[in-house]
PDB file of C-alpha atoms in Angstrom:
ATOM      1  CA  MET A   1      -8.087  -4.785 -10.873  1.00  0.00           C
ATOM      2  CA  VAL A   2     -11.702  -4.681 -11.847  1.00  0.00           C
ATOM      3  CA  GLY A   3     -13.806  -2.230  -9.900  1.00  0.00           C
ATOM      4  CA  PHE A   4     -10.991   0.022  -8.735  1.00  0.00           C
ATOM      5  CA  ARG A   5     -11.259   3.673  -9.754  1.00  0.00           C
ATOM      6  CA  PHE A   6      -7.688   4.879  -9.552  1.00  0.00           C
ATOM      7  CA  PRO A   7      -8.413   8.531 -10.475  1.00  0.00           C
ATOM      8  CA  ALA A   8     -10.733   8.643  -7.448  1.00  0.00           C
ATOM      9  CA  TYR A   9      -7.917   7.239  -5.304  1.00  0.00           C
ATOM     10  CA  ALA A  10      -5.596   9.977  -6.526  1.00  0.00           C
ATOM     11  CA  GLU A  11      -8.173  12.555  -5.514  1.00  0.00           C
ATOM     12  CA  GLY A  12      -8.478  10.934  -2.088  1.00  0.00           C
ATOM     13  CA  ILE A  13      -4.716  11.048  -1.576  1.00  0.00           C
ATOM     14  CA  GLU A  14      -4.693  14.733  -2.516  1.00  0.00           C
ATOM     15  CA  VAL A  15      -7.524  15.527  -0.099  1.00  0.00           C
ATOM     16  CA  ALA A  16      -5.748  13.667   2.702  1.00  0.00           C
ATOM     17  CA  ALA A  17      -2.498  15.475   1.871  1.00  0.00           C
ATOM     18  CA  GLN A  18      -4.173  18.818   2.480  1.00  0.00           C
ATOM     19  CA  ARG A  19      -4.291  17.840   6.161  1.00  0.00           C
ATOM     20  CA  CYS A  20      -0.645  16.841   6.424  1.00  0.00           C
ATOM     21  CA  PRO A  21       1.752  16.373   8.030  1.00  0.00           C
ATOM     22  CA  GLY A  22       0.360  12.974   8.825  1.00  0.00           C
ATOM     23  CA  VAL A  23       0.233   9.392   7.622  1.00  0.00           C
ATOM     24  CA  ILE A  24      -1.652   8.219   4.549  1.00  0.00           C
ATOM     25  CA  ASN A  25      -2.130   4.442   4.419  1.00  0.00           C
ATOM     26  CA  LEU A  26      -2.779   2.932   0.981  1.00  0.00           C
ATOM     27  CA  SER A  27      -4.085  -0.627   0.865  1.00  0.00           C
ATOM     28  CA  PHE A  28      -4.690  -1.033  -2.846  1.00  0.00           C
ATOM     29  CA  GLY A  29      -2.507  -1.745  -5.802  1.00  0.00           C
ATOM     30  CA  SER A  30      -2.224  -2.357  -9.505  1.00  0.00           C
ATOM     31  CA  ALA A  31       0.425  -3.696 -11.838  1.00  0.00           C
ATOM     32  CA  MET A  32      -0.170  -0.543 -13.883  1.00  0.00           C
ATOM     33  CA  ARG A  33       1.625   2.646 -12.927  1.00  0.00           C
ATOM     34  CA  TYR A  34      -1.005   5.389 -12.944  1.00  0.00           C
ATOM     35  CA  PRO A  35       0.494   8.872 -13.350  1.00  0.00           C
ATOM     36  CA  SER A  36      -2.365  10.392 -11.347  1.00  0.00           C
ATOM     37  CA  ILE A  37      -1.525   8.186  -8.350  1.00  0.00           C
ATOM     38  CA  GLN A  38       2.194   8.932  -8.683  1.00  0.00           C
ATOM     39  CA  ASP A  39       1.502  12.674  -8.824  1.00  0.00           C
ATOM     40  CA  ALA A  40      -0.805  12.475  -5.809  1.00  0.00           C
ATOM     41  CA  VAL A  41       1.815  10.561  -3.791  1.00  0.00           C
ATOM     42  CA  LEU A  42       4.466  13.165  -4.643  1.00  0.00           C
ATOM     43  CA  TYR A  43       2.069  15.950  -3.667  1.00  0.00           C
ATOM     44  CA  ALA A  44       1.469  14.229  -0.323  1.00  0.00           C
ATOM     45  CA  VAL A  45       5.185  13.767   0.331  1.00  0.00           C
ATOM     46  CA  HIS A  46       5.860  17.409  -0.497  1.00  0.00           C
ATOM     47  CA  ARG A  47       3.125  18.372   1.992  1.00  0.00           C
ATOM     48  CA  GLY A  48       4.952  16.433   4.715  1.00  0.00           C
ATOM     49  CA  CYS A  49       2.970  13.188   4.667  1.00  0.00           C
ATOM     50  CA  LEU A  50       4.360   9.755   5.312  1.00  0.00           C
ATOM     51  CA  VAL A  51       2.781   7.610   2.592  1.00  0.00           C
ATOM     52  CA  VAL A  52       2.578   3.940   3.612  1.00  0.00           C
ATOM     53  CA  ALA A  53       1.453   1.188   1.235  1.00  0.00           C
ATOM     54  CA  ALA A  54       0.701  -2.487   1.562  1.00  0.00           C
ATOM     55  CA  GLY A  55       3.348  -4.462  -0.310  1.00  0.00           C
ATOM     56  CA  GLY A  56       0.892  -6.838  -1.957  1.00  0.00           C
ATOM     57  CA  ASN A  57      -0.219 -10.432  -1.586  1.00  0.00           C
ATOM     58  CA  ALA A  58       1.122 -11.798  -4.871  1.00  0.00           C
ATOM     59  CA  ARG A  59       3.975 -14.139  -3.908  1.00  0.00           C
ATOM     60  CA  GLU A  60       2.144 -17.126  -5.416  1.00  0.00           C
ATOM     61  CA  THR A  61       1.538 -15.304  -8.715  1.00  0.00           C
ATOM     62  CA  GLY A  62       5.085 -14.151  -9.390  1.00  0.00           C
ATOM     63  CA  ASN A  63       5.619 -11.049  -7.253  1.00  0.00           C
ATOM     64  CA  VAL A  64       4.605  -8.589  -9.955  1.00  0.00           C
ATOM     65  CA  PRO A  65       5.465  -5.082  -8.688  1.00  0.00           C
ATOM     66  CA  THR A  66       2.379  -3.197  -7.611  1.00  0.00           C
ATOM     67  CA  PHE A  67       1.806   0.510  -7.503  1.00  0.00           C
ATOM     68  CA  PRO A  68       1.688   2.664  -5.454  1.00  0.00           C
ATOM     69  CA  ALA A  69       3.773   0.324  -3.238  1.00  0.00           C
ATOM     70  CA  ALA A  70       6.654   0.274  -5.754  1.00  0.00           C
ATOM     71  CA  LEU A  71       6.811   4.054  -6.092  1.00  0.00           C
ATOM     72  CA  PRO A  72       9.756   5.955  -4.640  1.00  0.00           C
ATOM     73  CA  HIS A  73       8.948   7.905  -1.461  1.00  0.00           C
ATOM     74  CA  VAL A  74       6.405   5.277  -0.335  1.00  0.00           C
ATOM     75  CA  LEU A  75       7.092   3.247   2.800  1.00  0.00           C
ATOM     76  CA  THR A  76       6.164  -0.249   1.643  1.00  0.00           C
ATOM     77  CA  VAL A  77       5.194  -2.913   4.171  1.00  0.00           C
ATOM     78  CA  ALA A  78       5.349  -6.681   3.684  1.00  0.00           C
ATOM     79  CA  ALA A  79       3.686  -9.151   6.045  1.00  0.00           C
ATOM     80  CA  THR A  80       5.163 -11.587   8.543  1.00  0.00           C
ATOM     81  CA  GLY A  81       3.628 -14.530  10.348  1.00  0.00           C
ATOM     82  CA  ARG A  82       3.611 -15.506  13.984  1.00  0.00           C
ATOM     83  CA  ASN A  83       7.222 -16.764  13.811  1.00  0.00           C
ATOM     84  CA  ASP A  84       8.447 -13.461  12.256  1.00  0.00           C
ATOM     85  CA  ALA A  85       9.142 -15.163   8.923  1.00  0.00           C
ATOM     86  CA  VAL A  86       7.785 -13.595   5.742  1.00  0.00           C
ATOM     87  CA  ALA A  87       4.156 -14.595   5.260  1.00  0.00           C
ATOM     88  CA  PRO A  88       3.707 -17.108   2.429  1.00  0.00           C
ATOM     89  CA  PHE A  89       1.408 -14.744   0.503  1.00  0.00           C
ATOM     90  CA  SER A  90       3.417 -11.537   1.017  1.00  0.00           C
ATOM     91  CA  SER A  91       5.011 -10.217  -2.167  1.00  0.00           C
ATOM     92  CA  ALA A  92       8.793 -10.269  -2.290  1.00  0.00           C
ATOM     93  CA  SER A  93      10.026  -7.021  -3.751  1.00  0.00           C
ATOM     94  CA  LEU A  94      12.981  -4.690  -3.576  1.00  0.00           C
ATOM     95  CA  ALA A  95      10.389  -1.993  -2.893  1.00  0.00           C
ATOM     96  CA  ASN A  96       9.586  -3.521   0.531  1.00  0.00           C
ATOM     97  CA  ASP A  97      10.990  -1.311   3.254  1.00  0.00           C
ATOM     98  CA  LEU A  98       9.892  -3.270   6.279  1.00  0.00           C
ATOM     99  CA  ALA A  99       7.694  -6.141   7.392  1.00  0.00           C
ATOM    100  CA  ALA A 100       5.120  -6.296  10.169  1.00  0.00           C
ATOM    101  CA  PRO A 101       2.685  -8.892  11.484  1.00  0.00           C
ATOM    102  CA  GLY A 102       0.083  -9.663   8.852  1.00  0.00           C
ATOM    103  CA  ILE A 103      -1.370 -13.053   9.802  1.00  0.00           C
ATOM    104  CA  GLY A 104      -4.136 -13.681  12.296  1.00  0.00           C
ATOM    105  CA  LEU A 105      -4.816 -10.071  13.186  1.00  0.00           C
ATOM    106  CA  VAL A 106      -8.136  -9.813  14.969  1.00  0.00           C
ATOM    107  CA  ASP A 107     -10.833  -7.210  14.515  1.00  0.00           C
ATOM    108  CA  ALA A 108     -14.165  -7.299  16.327  1.00  0.00           C
ATOM    109  CA  VAL A 109     -15.367 -10.573  14.795  1.00  0.00           C
ATOM    110  CA  GLN A 110     -12.713 -12.324  12.712  1.00  0.00           C
ATOM    111  CA  GLN A 111      -9.053 -13.022  12.075  1.00  0.00           C
ATOM    112  CA  LEU A 112      -7.550 -11.252   9.080  1.00  0.00           C
ATOM    113  CA  ASP A 113      -4.452 -11.840   6.936  1.00  0.00           C
ATOM    114  CA  GLY A 114      -2.708  -9.596   4.417  1.00  0.00           C
ATOM    115  CA  THR A 115      -0.192  -6.876   3.806  1.00  0.00           C
ATOM    116  CA  SER A 116      -2.966  -4.294   4.172  1.00  0.00           C
ATOM    117  CA  PHE A 117      -3.246  -5.278   7.815  1.00  0.00           C
ATOM    118  CA  ALA A 118       0.540  -5.255   8.214  1.00  0.00           C
ATOM    119  CA  ALA A 119       0.656  -1.718   6.866  1.00  0.00           C
TER     120      ALA A 119
END
């Protein structure tokens, strides 16, 4: 993913983990498994955090596993639509732990879709 600075994300997870127990929500992903992200997630879990990650929006491109969502100890969330069926874009993965509404969620000015919003 061009533009993503995964070492900076690892640092952010570690900073958040210093304030745990709590929830850390991760709405980014990569097909590459970055050791720094994996180490930061483990640090957070050991500090008592619940690490939640968006499952990814890659159903149409082959459901490639994404990290950190596919890491052990991460609660991974897929997206559902209004009829509670899996959203057509939501990645199908054995790493998915649960699914939540992820279509037509409304913020102040627009409707939003994606596993990030489900998470």
